[in-house]
Every structure is written in structure tokens, then in C-alpha cells.
XYZ file of C-alpha atoms in Angstrom:
447
model
C -17.826 -0.189 -16.185
C -16.155 2.371 -13.902
C -14.970 0.996 -10.568
C -16.476 -2.404 -11.361
C -14.426 -5.536 -10.685
C -15.263 -8.677 -12.654
C -15.475 -11.233 -9.862
C -17.138 -14.020 -11.794
C -14.555 -14.393 -14.590
C -10.778 -14.640 -14.803
C -8.238 -14.807 -11.978
C -9.250 -14.608 -8.324
C -6.111 -14.259 -6.191
C -4.994 -10.847 -7.419
C -8.560 -9.491 -7.369
C -9.142 -10.588 -3.778
C -5.996 -8.735 -2.721
C -6.995 -5.670 -4.753
C -10.368 -5.721 -3.012
C -9.112 -6.410 0.522
C -6.207 -3.962 0.793
C -8.238 -0.708 0.507
C -10.768 -2.196 2.913
C -8.038 -2.900 5.473
C -6.540 0.569 5.007
C -10.005 2.085 5.524
C -10.349 0.318 8.878
C -6.852 1.332 9.968
C -7.398 4.977 9.037
C -10.755 5.035 10.793
C -9.022 3.826 13.946
C -6.314 6.481 13.592
C -8.862 9.266 13.109
C -10.780 8.069 16.189
C -7.528 8.151 18.155
C -6.957 11.703 16.919
C -10.281 12.751 18.464
C -9.165 11.463 21.863
C -5.694 12.947 21.483
C -6.969 16.465 20.717
C -9.538 16.576 23.503
C -7.127 14.915 25.932
C -4.285 17.307 25.214
C -6.251 20.564 25.137
C -9.411 19.999 27.228
C -8.207 17.760 30.053
C -8.624 14.211 31.284
C -12.297 14.694 32.201
C -13.152 15.599 28.614
C -11.110 12.645 27.363
C -12.925 10.331 29.773
C -16.282 11.704 28.599
C -15.489 10.864 24.977
C -14.050 7.441 25.787
C -16.907 6.448 28.081
C -19.394 6.707 25.205
C -17.501 4.295 22.941
C -19.340 1.130 24.143
C -22.777 2.716 23.641
C -21.927 4.074 20.201
C -20.447 0.694 19.258
C -23.655 -1.109 20.234
C -25.801 1.225 18.117
C -23.560 1.381 15.057
C -22.804 -2.362 14.982
C -26.472 -3.237 14.545
C -26.765 -1.231 11.340
C -23.279 -2.122 10.085
C -24.509 -5.719 10.223
C -27.663 -4.792 8.321
C -25.511 -3.046 5.697
C -23.752 -6.403 5.226
C -27.143 -7.747 4.154
C -27.278 -5.046 1.478
C -23.785 -6.000 0.332
C -24.734 -9.671 -0.092
C -28.049 -9.024 -1.864
C -26.544 -6.536 -4.330
C -23.499 -8.757 -4.982
C -25.737 -11.759 -5.625
C -27.963 -9.730 -7.960
C -24.866 -8.550 -9.862
C -23.856 -12.186 -10.331
C -27.363 -12.968 -11.592
C -27.286 -9.836 -13.800
C -30.586 -8.802 -12.241
C -30.450 -5.045 -12.855
C -33.900 -4.425 -11.400
C -33.134 -6.125 -8.084
C -29.808 -4.284 -7.855
C -31.614 -0.964 -8.171
C -34.266 -1.977 -5.648
C -31.633 -3.040 -3.112
C -29.582 0.151 -3.573
C -32.531 2.509 -3.116
C -33.972 0.490 -0.235
C -30.574 0.538 1.507
C -30.359 4.331 1.369
C -33.803 4.725 2.938
C -33.032 2.136 5.639
C -29.813 3.998 6.518
C -31.463 7.425 6.750
C -34.579 6.377 8.663
C -32.647 3.918 10.823
C -30.257 6.711 11.757
C -33.143 9.070 12.467
C -34.742 6.452 14.713
C -31.509 6.034 16.686
C -31.150 9.805 16.996
C -34.627 10.303 18.448
C -34.460 7.232 20.693
C -30.960 8.080 21.843
C -31.830 11.655 22.787
C -34.545 10.374 25.136
C -32.433 7.576 26.607
C -29.040 9.342 26.758
C -29.185 10.314 30.470
C -30.150 6.805 31.586
C -27.598 5.152 29.302
C -24.752 7.282 30.642
C -25.844 6.563 34.222
C -25.736 2.830 33.475
C -22.087 3.224 32.460
C -21.329 4.395 36.013
C -19.677 7.569 34.730
C -18.146 9.715 37.527
C -20.078 12.832 38.519
C -17.475 15.279 37.219
C -17.510 13.578 33.801
C -21.278 13.026 33.511
C -22.323 16.443 32.060
C -19.697 16.278 29.304
C -20.503 12.640 28.530
C -24.176 13.546 28.034
C -23.264 16.528 25.868
C -20.938 14.490 23.657
C -23.409 11.622 23.210
C -26.325 13.894 22.298
C -24.347 15.770 19.648
C -22.917 12.523 18.253
C -26.396 11.012 17.999
C -27.502 13.877 15.755
C -25.100 12.524 13.160
C -26.394 8.940 13.182
C -28.299 9.263 9.852
C -25.157 10.312 7.943
C -22.933 7.873 9.850
C -25.182 4.970 8.864
C -25.575 6.345 5.343
C -21.786 6.217 4.845
C -21.726 2.579 5.997
C -24.552 1.548 3.663
C -23.049 3.483 0.742
C -19.718 1.761 1.385
C -21.512 -1.604 1.323
C -23.073 -0.693 -2.035
C -19.677 0.124 -3.529
C -18.106 -3.025 -2.064
C -20.817 -5.190 -3.601
C -19.488 -4.410 -7.096
C -15.835 -4.665 -6.084
C -15.079 -0.977 -5.539
C -13.359 -0.553 -2.164
C -11.318 2.458 -3.285
C -14.148 5.007 -3.334
C -15.130 4.559 0.357
C -11.429 4.877 1.226
C -11.110 8.160 -0.684
C -14.194 9.558 1.066
C -12.840 8.469 4.466
C -9.444 10.077 3.875
C -11.039 13.408 2.918
C -13.486 13.391 5.831
C -10.854 12.122 8.284
C -8.416 14.918 7.490
C -11.309 17.384 7.748
C -12.232 15.873 11.117
C -8.753 16.505 12.530
C -8.735 20.088 11.219
C -12.195 20.793 12.653
C -11.184 19.225 15.994
C -8.312 21.677 16.282
C -10.455 24.600 15.075
C -13.327 23.983 17.512
C -11.197 23.020 20.526
C -8.200 25.328 20.092
C -9.718 28.129 18.025
C -13.152 28.409 19.668
C -12.332 27.015 23.106
C -14.886 24.204 22.932
C -14.353 20.806 24.570
C -16.298 17.591 23.918
C -18.961 19.493 21.994
C -16.282 20.605 19.534
C -15.018 17.060 18.972
C -18.548 15.706 18.579
C -19.521 18.473 16.144
C -16.378 17.826 14.095
C -17.262 14.127 13.936
C -20.815 14.830 12.737
C -19.686 17.308 10.073
C -16.910 15.049 8.747
C -19.350 12.125 8.485
C -21.762 14.399 6.637
C -19.001 15.117 4.108
C -18.017 11.452 3.630
C -21.633 10.350 3.104
C -22.245 13.269 0.719
C -19.166 12.328 -1.345
C -20.351 8.751 -1.747
C -23.946 9.832 -2.433
C -22.770 12.156 -5.215
C -20.599 9.375 -6.652
C -23.551 6.971 -6.648
C -25.731 9.520 -8.433
C -23.106 10.121 -11.124
C -22.045 6.520 -11.785
C -23.194 4.735 -14.916
C -23.174 1.373 -13.146
C -26.277 -0.494 -12.065
C -25.757 0.737 -8.478
C -26.677 4.266 -9.597
C -28.968 6.258 -7.273
C -31.914 8.155 -8.744
C -33.804 10.413 -6.346
C -37.171 9.614 -7.878
C -36.634 5.880 -7.169
C -35.783 6.275 -3.486
C -38.273 4.113 -1.617
C -38.434 0.872 0.339
C -39.103 -2.299 -1.663
C -40.630 -4.757 0.803
C -39.409 -7.968 -0.828
C -35.821 -6.730 -0.998
C -35.968 -5.313 2.530
C -36.913 -8.762 3.847
C -33.884 -10.279 2.077
C -31.558 -7.607 3.469
C -32.876 -7.950 7.021
C -32.759 -11.747 6.937
C -29.007 -11.582 6.364
C -28.263 -8.312 8.123
C -30.119 -8.588 11.426
C -28.288 -11.734 12.664
C -24.971 -10.098 11.726
C -26.014 -6.883 13.471
C -27.139 -8.650 16.630
C -23.864 -10.576 16.603
C -21.975 -7.273 16.538
C -24.064 -5.844 19.375
C -23.634 -8.896 21.607
C -19.935 -8.974 20.753
C -19.673 -5.338 21.904
C -21.510 -6.228 25.114
C -19.083 -9.088 25.804
C -16.169 -6.711 25.260
C -17.670 -4.297 27.798
C -17.653 -7.121 30.382
C -14.066 -8.008 29.454
C -13.048 -4.352 29.780
C -14.676 -4.047 33.199
C -12.640 -7.089 34.325
C -9.473 -5.424 33.014
C -10.412 -2.175 34.794
C -10.716 -4.042 38.100
C -6.983 -4.862 37.977
C -5.802 -1.266 38.206
C -4.426 1.611 36.177
C -1.256 -0.098 34.955
C -3.171 -3.062 33.512
C -5.728 -0.712 31.954
C -3.000 1.346 30.296
C -1.158 -1.748 29.042
C -4.317 -3.346 27.646
C -5.331 -0.111 25.902
C -1.889 0.339 24.342
C -1.802 -3.266 23.076
C -5.342 -2.985 21.681
C -4.306 0.002 19.581
C -1.628 -2.182 17.965
C -3.477 -5.486 17.588
C -6.455 -3.804 15.886
C -4.324 -3.170 12.793
C -3.819 -6.901 12.280
C -7.514 -7.510 12.877
C -8.579 -5.079 10.156
C -6.369 -6.927 7.658
C -7.874 -10.278 8.627
C -11.427 -8.898 8.576
C -10.945 -7.362 5.118
C -10.304 -10.806 3.608
C -13.450 -12.134 5.324
C -15.475 -9.327 3.748
C -13.820 -9.965 0.395
C -14.861 -13.610 0.656
C -18.475 -12.569 1.295
C -18.679 -10.350 -1.781
C -16.838 -12.672 -4.175
C -18.906 -15.670 -3.047
C -22.099 -13.624 -3.305
C -21.460 -12.692 -6.932
C -20.249 -16.135 -8.009
C -23.074 -17.918 -6.227
C -25.543 -15.631 -7.948
C -23.890 -16.524 -11.257
C -24.135 -20.254 -10.466
C -20.350 -20.727 -10.277
C -20.008 -22.909 -7.200
C -16.438 -23.985 -7.946
C -15.261 -20.358 -7.862
C -16.982 -19.925 -4.479
C -14.887 -22.715 -2.975
C -11.742 -21.399 -4.639
C -12.491 -17.947 -3.239
C -12.654 -19.419 0.256
C -9.321 -21.218 -0.089
C -7.516 -18.195 -1.549
C -8.944 -15.693 0.912
C -8.015 -17.927 3.863
C -4.475 -18.387 2.565
C -3.981 -14.694 1.844
C -5.497 -13.738 5.193
C -3.158 -16.120 7.028
C -0.037 -14.846 5.265
C -0.939 -11.158 5.587
C -2.148 -11.308 9.175
C 0.761 -13.470 10.354
C 3.252 -11.088 8.722
C 1.760 -8.039 10.440
C 1.494 -9.852 13.790
C 5.144 -10.915 13.509
C 6.291 -7.355 12.795
C 4.272 -5.940 15.685
C 5.689 -8.539 18.088
C 9.223 -7.923 16.823
C 8.952 -4.202 17.497
C 6.423 -4.461 20.338
C 8.490 -2.682 22.968
C 9.148 0.542 21.036
C 5.619 0.483 19.628
C 4.047 0.102 23.085
C 6.440 2.783 24.308
C 4.707 5.281 22.015
C 1.690 5.098 24.337
C 3.466 4.754 27.684
C 7.137 4.346 28.649
C 6.493 2.576 31.976
C 8.394 -0.784 31.774
C 5.543 -2.595 33.557
C 3.006 -1.234 31.071
C 5.176 -2.357 28.150
C 5.747 -5.831 29.619
C 2.037 -6.331 30.334
C 1.101 -5.004 26.899
C 3.441 -7.545 25.347
C 1.600 -10.316 27.230
C -1.702 -9.196 25.742
C -0.244 -9.119 22.226
C 1.085 -12.664 22.567
C -2.289 -14.031 23.695
C -4.292 -12.110 21.092
C -2.034 -12.995 18.170
C -2.125 -16.665 19.168
C -5.923 -16.381 19.205
C -5.811 -14.955 15.670
C -4.792 -18.438 14.461
C -8.413 -19.376 15.139
C -9.903 -15.985 14.347
C -8.800 -15.941 10.706
C -10.630 -19.272 10.219
C -13.758 -17.920 11.910
C -13.709 -14.666 9.900
C -13.094 -16.434 6.591
C -15.688 -19.174 7.023
C -18.291 -16.714 8.353
C -17.716 -14.538 5.298
C -18.052 -17.606 3.075
C -21.397 -18.612 4.578
C -22.771 -15.070 4.424
C -21.921 -14.921 0.745
C -24.568 -17.613 0.235
C -27.075 -15.588 2.247
C -26.615 -17.737 5.364
C -26.148 -15.237 8.176
C -27.864 -16.805 11.181
C -25.498 -19.774 11.536
C -22.235 -17.750 11.670
C -23.928 -15.329 14.073
C -25.120 -18.157 16.336
C -21.657 -19.749 16.373
C -20.067 -16.404 17.271
C -22.607 -15.539 19.948
C -22.268 -18.916 21.672
C -18.572 -19.491 20.994
C -17.173 -16.002 21.504
C -19.630 -14.203 23.749
C -20.860 -17.232 25.676
C -17.412 -18.599 26.443
C -15.948 -15.196 27.357
C -18.792 -14.235 29.683
C -18.751 -17.651 31.358
C -14.977 -17.448 31.757
C -15.068 -13.977 33.342
C -17.879 -14.816 35.766
C -16.380 -18.154 36.843
C -12.643 -18.702 36.232
C -11.618 -15.042 36.508
C -13.484 -14.616 39.801
C -11.494 -17.529 41.209
C -8.190 -16.294 39.780
C -8.387 -12.543 39.069
C -5.281 -11.952 36.961
C -4.572 -10.395 33.577
C -3.378 -13.699 32.134
C -6.679 -15.320 33.166
C -8.611 -12.689 31.208
C -6.394 -13.108 28.155
C -6.867 -16.892 28.138
C -10.520 -16.279 27.260
C -9.542 -15.040 23.777
C -7.861 -18.147 22.275
C -10.342 -20.407 24.063
C -13.448 -18.607 22.774
C -12.099 -18.144 19.248
C -10.968 -21.777 19.115
C -14.472 -22.995 20.048
C -16.055 -20.658 17.489
C -13.677 -21.657 14.698
C -14.347 -25.348 15.366
C -18.105 -24.763 15.310
C -18.171 -22.779 12.064
C -15.765 -25.288 10.449
C -18.082 -28.158 11.375
C -21.049 -26.261 9.952
C -19.194 -25.562 6.707
C -18.119 -29.188 6.267
C -21.444 -30.823 7.065
C -24.036 -28.272 5.913
C -23.789 -27.507 2.204
C -25.447 -24.285 0.976
C -28.789 -24.747 -0.759
C -29.609 -23.170 -4.118
C -32.765 -21.799 -2.494
C -30.787 -18.885 -1.094
C -30.227 -17.532 -4.587
C -33.890 -16.942 -5.280
C -34.993 -15.732 -1.861
């Protein structure tokens, strides 16, 4: 079958890599295209316009993360049904997912338009930036249905092992986004409204590409317009897995906002250094995260097929491959950290401080790859609440407590950075204990 990867038979190691690499590249490219938005508006519309776009990132992250988590529920349910060879449930889950994406996006659009002024005020946006921040957010919110649709469509493709198609759609829409940014901002003299419009239109194209591909495919994930409706029993399964993951993402974003506000309190140099380092470390994170997602899908299919031994082997291989790949990328970034940080800012103090952040974060990744892999493993069985609870308490709880207690007593950049290995170490230990002492039940297969 076209684009279909046989996850329940044959070798595993090479297939996990084949699955994970396009997923990692997709995340990296998405980050690069987002950076291009800021670069265009910053270069040609001024720092106020750039601040207006950047100030909305936490709000957009909170909204999108909820439904990205719910799309993970779709991924697991479809993957499990593929393993069980339950064609009817696959179709139900696919068509339900599309409706959830469209109506969920519409709900966020309407709600966001009403709440946009208050939300931007809560972010304490400066007066000269406020009008542009509102304008950008309102235009961006119009595109929420197609933004969520792309994420759910990507989850559908991933469930059967096809991570190439979402990557192709992203590349096409990302290039279009850059071109439209330049056209609207340079050609038509627009500012944040041009960047926001370009983002909406490019997401419309990427979701349309995947929708057309799903309508044309001969696989069981095929979309038929006449079958588009919500199936209550499948929706419950999707939400049971997806909502805890989505809430985890939202709370994680909230914790990062608190961390960022602590960084901001230390001055412009620290802010610049932290931002530059983040734009490097995120590449290693996407690689690590892609193996966690691969583990979820492979476990989901094999668990559905009743092949428990392949589930455990998937976990071991994905952890090993994640460790090797992530450590290699982290090592290269650290080796060339000074010239890489210099791309963003040539100030020696910025580079030195950025290097400090990279060292702390990459040390923390020793725990993070365990947390990502084991969380993906548990979700593959349909167990989403436990990984979410461990992450909320271990990551968010520890970081917030650290910032409001230890950092207030010793307000330094190193104090902030110490929260990362500490919180990820606690979370990894918790999810490891859960995995060792709580075996998955076969009841999750038939839910």
C-alpha cells in the first residue's frame, strides 16, 4: 500500500529511523520558517512590529498545543486500529479527526477574537506595540481551522508510518510563506498584517495538500466527504488519550512563560543570549522528540496486533537511537557553539552566556530523552494521563517552585538554568518508575 510502513512485521531499527528522520526534519524546518517570519518583519517593518509578532508566541503556543495533544490521540487510535486490522474503526477515527480539527479551530477563532484584547493586555505588551500585536493575533486566529487541520492530517499519515507526506506539504507551504512575507511586506508595504496573512495562506495550502492526498489514497486512511462526521465512541477514545497530552503541552507552555519572564528580568544581554541558544538547542530537541513519537506509533500498531515483545523492542531501539542521534547533534553544536551563536549576535558576553545555557540544556537532555521515549511508549498503549501527570508535576511543578523560591533568593542566569536538569531528572525518574512497576493492561486495546 502506498506510503504504508509495515510496523508489525520484519526489522524495527531501520524502520524507526526511516520514520523519525522526516519527522525531525519537519520540526526543524517549521522552526526555520517561523524564524523567517520574524526576520522579514524585523528587517523591513521595525523592532515594534517584530516585538508584536514575538509577543503573541506564548498565546499561540497555548492554543495550538492543546489540539496538537488531541491529534496525538488520533495517531494512537488509528495506529492501534491498523495493528488490529480494524478498517471500520480506522475510517471512523480519520473522519472524526478531520471534524474535530475544523470545528476545534473554528471555536478557537471565535473565542480568540473576543478575548484577543484582554489576552494581549495580560502579556503586558508596551503601548506602542499593542495595536500591532492585536492585529497580528486576530489575523492569525482566522487561520486556526487550517492550522489544526494540518496537525491532525499529519497525525493520520504518521499513524500508518508515512512521515514524508507531511514534510513535503510543509516544505511547499514554508517556501510559499517566505515568498508571501516578502510580497506583502516589501511589495505592498504591509507590516504584521502581511506576515500574519502569509502564515494563514501557507497553512491553508499545506492542509489542502494533505487533504487532497488523503482523498486520493487507496489506504484505509482515505477520506470520503460523505463519511465526514463525528463518531461518538471513537471521539471518546481520542479525547481520553489526547486531552491529557494537550493539557500537558499547555501547562508546559505556561511554565516556559514564567521561565522566560525570569530570564527577561536579568536584562537585554541575558535575553539575547538565551534566545540565541534556544534557536540552536531546539534542533536537538526535535530529533529526540521524533524518536518519542516514533515509539508511540510503532507501539500502538504492535500492541493492537497483540505483539507485546515488539513493543518492548521498539522502546529499547528508539531509546538507543535517540541517545546516539541527540548526543551527536548536541556534541556538534557545542563544538561549534561560538560561531553558531555569533550568527545571532557577535557580542562576546552574549556568546559566553549562550554557551552556558547550551551546556545546562544539553546535560538536561540526558534525562529528557528518557522522559520522551518512555512517555511515547506509554501513550502507544493508550495510557496518556500518567505521562502527562509526571510531566506536569516533574517539569512544570519543579520549575515553577524553583523560580518562585530559589531564583528569588539568588537571581542569576545559572540559577534559572539549574531548573532544567533538576526538573527533567525528577520527571524521568517518575516515568521510569511507572514503566517498571505498572504494566499496560490489555483493556486499552478494546477501549
